Amino acid sequence: MRNFNNWIKSMLINEYIVKIRQGKSFGASLRVLDMCCGKGGDLFKWKKANISHLICADIAEVSLEQCQQRYNEIVNRTGSKDRGFAPIFSAEFITADCTKVRLREKFGDPSMQVDLVSCQFSFHYSFESLSQAECMLQNASETLKPGGYFIGTIPDTYDLVSRWQKTDGNKFGNDVYSVEFLCEDKIKPPLFGAKYNFYLDGVVNCPEFLVHLPTLRKLALKYGLEFVSFERFEEYFERFKDEGRSLLGNMQALETYPPYHETPLLGDPERDYHHAIEYMQNLPANHRKIGTLSQSEWEVTSLYAIFSFRKMKTIWNSEGKPEYVKS
């Protein structure tokens, strides 16, 4: 499942890198801000995208140190111009809470604008409060060039609330994950601060918060970010599975069913693969194996969605306040 999520991120990043390059001259620089970068799990994706500069920001100092260490290891493996290798992108690392701190003031060059802002599996933490959500969106918006993109992955609130409403209590899930809501109103949760705990393989992360999509779109527009797309992971997978077929294999994003000899299944063989069996019944007889996830893992990953916004052109009115128009 982790590999599948990585495949989704890879396809999403590539989709918008391609869009950006289509509007640039050949060889033009491409800069990226990776908000909530964690330990640098996307560094190789940025290397493959051939960007010129990366700004990594995260609240956890230890994670950011590991991110910088991974970057240095990539630099050492890649080599330098003097040794005949193409140089990797330059990078800077900022320890900051992206929901409370203005990142631009911490840039090496505060006037720098980027082509792409990425925030993977983290933006929903900003919906703890209105001020935090606005800070996060401001950080994305004011660093983007007009026509640049803000992309990311978040839980789908509609699906989360739907599953919550179908339970008697405040907790639901399966052997792989569980969600426990810490607010009481199933019919109309608060727009901000709708808190829940998410457990994956028994490990709880920080409290997470629902992201009300209409509210997100309205707030984003306030900061000059025009809504582009919102797709659940399964929809995004269906759209890109053919284009990304070889990458699915290279990343081992799906497990083979039926498994090869003596290869154990990740899920419960008795109950987690009925969907795969039914799917194979409609395939030609010589189609003996497919790539899939266990039913339990599909239930987790289907909770998530990709989003994207485009930065509008900024103009300044007579009062010195920004106004936005489509670029």
PDB file of N, CA and C in Angstrom, residues 147-187:
ATOM      1  N   GLY A 147       0.368  31.062 -12.782  1.00  0.00           N
ATOM      2  CA  GLY A 147       0.348  29.885 -13.639  1.00  0.00           C
ATOM      3  C   GLY A 147       0.971  28.657 -13.012  1.00  0.00           C
ATOM      4  N   GLY A 148       1.615  28.828 -11.837  1.00  0.00           N
ATOM      5  CA  GLY A 148       2.178  27.684 -11.132  1.00  0.00           C
ATOM      6  C   GLY A 148       1.094  26.890 -10.425  1.00  0.00           C
ATOM      7  N   TYR A 149       1.454  25.722  -9.908  1.00  0.00           N
ATOM      8  CA  TYR A 149       0.460  24.812  -9.337  1.00  0.00           C
ATOM      9  C   TYR A 149       0.769  24.458  -7.887  1.00  0.00           C
ATOM     10  N   PHE A 150      -0.305  24.298  -7.125  1.00  0.00           N
ATOM     11  CA  PHE A 150      -0.248  23.765  -5.765  1.00  0.00           C
ATOM     12  C   PHE A 150      -0.933  22.408  -5.797  1.00  0.00           C
ATOM     13  N   ILE A 151      -0.187  21.339  -5.503  1.00  0.00           N
ATOM     14  CA  ILE A 151      -0.725  19.980  -5.577  1.00  0.00           C
ATOM     15  C   ILE A 151      -0.541  19.272  -4.240  1.00  0.00           C
ATOM     16  N   GLY A 152      -1.347  18.231  -4.020  1.00  0.00           N
ATOM     17  CA  GLY A 152      -1.191  17.472  -2.796  1.00  0.00           C
ATOM     18  C   GLY A 152      -2.141  16.297  -2.704  1.00  0.00           C
ATOM     19  N   THR A 153      -2.068  15.618  -1.575  1.00  0.00           N
ATOM     20  CA  THR A 153      -2.922  14.460  -1.295  1.00  0.00           C
ATOM     21  C   THR A 153      -3.487  14.617   0.113  1.00  0.00           C
ATOM     22  N   ILE A 154      -4.790  14.372   0.243  1.00  0.00           N
ATOM     23  CA  ILE A 154      -5.472  14.508   1.536  1.00  0.00           C
ATOM     24  C   ILE A 154      -6.544  13.429   1.658  1.00  0.00           C
ATOM     25  N   PRO A 155      -6.994  13.131   2.883  1.00  0.00           N
ATOM     26  CA  PRO A 155      -8.158  12.252   3.040  1.00  0.00           C
ATOM     27  C   PRO A 155      -9.402  12.912   2.442  1.00  0.00           C
ATOM     28  N   ASP A 156     -10.276  12.091   1.893  1.00  0.00           N
ATOM     29  CA  ASP A 156     -11.541  12.565   1.332  1.00  0.00           C
ATOM     30  C   ASP A 156     -12.567  12.659   2.461  1.00  0.00           C
ATOM     31  N   THR A 157     -12.901  13.874   2.842  1.00  0.00           N
ATOM     32  CA  THR A 157     -13.812  14.093   3.965  1.00  0.00           C
ATOM     33  C   THR A 157     -15.168  13.430   3.747  1.00  0.00           C
ATOM     34  N   TYR A 158     -15.681  13.487   2.522  1.00  0.00           N
ATOM     35  CA  TYR A 158     -17.003  12.912   2.254  1.00  0.00           C
ATOM     36  C   TYR A 158     -17.007  11.410   2.541  1.00  0.00           C
ATOM     37  N   ASP A 159     -15.941  10.729   2.155  1.00  0.00           N
ATOM     38  CA  ASP A 159     -15.857   9.288   2.402  1.00  0.00           C
ATOM     39  C   ASP A 159     -15.676   9.009   3.890  1.00  0.00           C
ATOM     40  N   LEU A 160     -14.813   9.766   4.538  1.00  0.00           N
ATOM     41  CA  LEU A 160     -14.600   9.581   5.975  1.00  0.00           C
ATOM     42  C   LEU A 160     -15.902   9.743   6.756  1.00  0.00           C
ATOM     43  N   VAL A 161     -16.629  10.822   6.472  1.00  0.00           N
ATOM     44  CA  VAL A 161     -17.868  11.089   7.206  1.00  0.00           C
ATOM     45  C   VAL A 161     -18.931  10.050   6.866  1.00  0.00           C
ATOM     46  N   SER A 162     -18.967   9.619   5.600  1.00  0.00           N
ATOM     47  CA  SER A 162     -19.929   8.592   5.195  1.00  0.00           C
ATOM     48  C   SER A 162     -19.704   7.297   5.973  1.00  0.00           C
ATOM     49  N   ARG A 163     -18.446   6.879   6.099  1.00  0.00           N
ATOM     50  CA  ARG A 163     -18.143   5.661   6.859  1.00  0.00           C
ATOM     51  C   ARG A 163     -18.466   5.861   8.345  1.00  0.00           C
ATOM     52  N   TRP A 164     -18.188   7.035   8.841  1.00  0.00           N
ATOM     53  CA  TRP A 164     -18.484   7.363  10.242  1.00  0.00           C
ATOM     54  C   TRP A 164     -19.989   7.283  10.504  1.00  0.00           C
ATOM     55  N   GLN A 165     -20.778   7.830   9.590  1.00  0.00           N
ATOM     56  CA  GLN A 165     -22.230   7.855   9.771  1.00  0.00           C
ATOM     57  C   GLN A 165     -22.848   6.458   9.724  1.00  0.00           C
ATOM     58  N   LYS A 166     -22.163   5.509   9.111  1.00  0.00           N
ATOM     59  CA  LYS A 166     -22.683   4.147   8.998  1.00  0.00           C
ATOM     60  C   LYS A 166     -22.372   3.296  10.223  1.00  0.00           C
ATOM     61  N   THR A 167     -21.610   3.853  11.164  1.00  0.00           N
ATOM     62  CA  THR A 167     -21.283   3.112  12.387  1.00  0.00           C
ATOM     63  C   THR A 167     -22.147   3.605  13.543  1.00  0.00           C
ATOM     64  N   ASP A 168     -22.315   2.761  14.547  1.00  0.00           N
ATOM     65  CA  ASP A 168     -23.086   3.149  15.729  1.00  0.00           C
ATOM     66  C   ASP A 168     -22.308   4.117  16.616  1.00  0.00           C
ATOM     67  N   GLY A 169     -20.998   3.904  16.697  1.00  0.00           N
ATOM     68  CA  GLY A 169     -20.180   4.760  17.551  1.00  0.00           C
ATOM     69  C   GLY A 169     -19.357   5.744  16.746  1.00  0.00           C
ATOM     70  N   ASN A 170     -18.150   5.996  17.231  1.00  0.00           N
ATOM     71  CA  ASN A 170     -17.263   6.958  16.574  1.00  0.00           C
ATOM     72  C   ASN A 170     -16.032   6.307  15.966  1.00  0.00           C
ATOM     73  N   LYS A 171     -16.028   4.968  15.884  1.00  0.00           N
ATOM     74  CA  LYS A 171     -14.835   4.277  15.408  1.00  0.00           C
ATOM     75  C   LYS A 171     -15.194   3.268  14.327  1.00  0.00           C
ATOM     76  N   PHE A 172     -14.356   3.180  13.298  1.00  0.00           N
ATOM     77  CA  PHE A 172     -14.554   2.193  12.227  1.00  0.00           C
ATOM     78  C   PHE A 172     -13.194   1.842  11.629  1.00  0.00           C
ATOM     79  N   GLY A 173     -13.157   0.754  10.856  1.00  0.00           N
ATOM     80  CA  GLY A 173     -11.916   0.357  10.201  1.00  0.00           C
ATOM     81  C   GLY A 173     -11.875  -1.132   9.937  1.00  0.00           C
ATOM     82  N   ASN A 174     -10.659  -1.668   9.780  1.00  0.00           N
ATOM     83  CA  ASN A 174     -10.460  -3.100   9.555  1.00  0.00           C
ATOM     84  C   ASN A 174      -9.144  -3.519  10.207  1.00  0.00           C
ATOM     85  N   ASP A 175      -8.570  -4.638   9.758  1.00  0.00           N
ATOM     86  CA  ASP A 175      -7.341  -5.132  10.379  1.00  0.00           C
ATOM     87  C   ASP A 175      -6.143  -4.218  10.120  1.00  0.00           C
ATOM     88  N   VAL A 176      -6.207  -3.420   9.060  1.00  0.00           N
ATOM     89  CA  VAL A 176      -5.075  -2.582   8.667  1.00  0.00           C
ATOM     90  C   VAL A 176      -5.159  -1.182   9.265  1.00  0.00           C
ATOM     91  N   TYR A 177      -6.354  -0.621   9.327  1.00  0.00           N
ATOM     92  CA  TYR A 177      -6.493   0.759   9.784  1.00  0.00           C
ATOM     93  C   TYR A 177      -7.731   0.904  10.658  1.00  0.00           C
ATOM     94  N   SER A 178      -7.781   1.995  11.392  1.00  0.00           N
ATOM     95  CA  SER A 178      -9.021   2.389  12.062  1.00  0.00           C
ATOM     96  C   SER A 178      -9.028   3.899  12.230  1.00  0.00           C
ATOM     97  N   VAL A 179     -10.229   4.449  12.255  1.00  0.00           N
ATOM     98  CA  VAL A 179     -10.435   5.881  12.446  1.00  0.00           C
ATOM     99  C   VAL A 179     -11.352   6.059  13.646  1.00  0.00           C
ATOM    100  N   GLU A 180     -10.965   6.944  14.550  1.00  0.00           N
ATOM    101  CA  GLU A 180     -11.795   7.248  15.713  1.00  0.00           C
ATOM    102  C   GLU A 180     -12.036   8.751  15.778  1.00  0.00           C
ATOM    103  N   PHE A 181     -13.288   9.148  15.601  1.00  0.00           N
ATOM    104  CA  PHE A 181     -13.624  10.568  15.640  1.00  0.00           C
ATOM    105  C   PHE A 181     -13.696  11.063  17.080  1.00  0.00           C
ATOM    106  N   LEU A 182     -13.186  12.270  17.274  1.00  0.00           N
ATOM    107  CA  LEU A 182     -13.167  12.888  18.595  1.00  0.00           C
ATOM    108  C   LEU A 182     -14.141  14.054  18.684  1.00  0.00           C
ATOM    109  N   CYS A 183     -14.978  14.207  17.653  1.00  0.00           N
ATOM    110  CA  CYS A 183     -16.068  15.181  17.716  1.00  0.00           C
ATOM    111  C   CYS A 183     -17.376  14.395  17.610  1.00  0.00           C
ATOM    112  N   GLU A 184     -18.484  14.981  17.994  1.00  0.00           N
ATOM    113  CA  GLU A 184     -19.719  14.224  18.170  1.00  0.00           C
ATOM    114  C   GLU A 184     -20.746  14.391  17.050  1.00  0.00           C
ATOM    115  N   ASP A 185     -20.699  15.493  16.322  1.00  0.00           N
ATOM    116  CA  ASP A 185     -21.755  15.793  15.354  1.00  0.00           C
ATOM    117  C   ASP A 185     -21.486  15.108  14.021  1.00  0.00           C
ATOM    118  N   LYS A 186     -22.138  13.969  13.787  1.00  0.00           N
ATOM    119  CA  LYS A 186     -21.959  13.240  12.534  1.00  0.00           C
ATOM    120  C   LYS A 186     -22.654  13.916  11.358  1.00  0.00           C
ATOM    121  N   ILE A 187     -23.689  14.681  11.633  1.00  0.00           N
ATOM    122  CA  ILE A 187     -24.479  15.291  10.564  1.00  0.00           C
ATOM    123  C   ILE A 187     -23.810  16.549  10.026  1.00  0.00           C
TER     124      ILE A 187
END
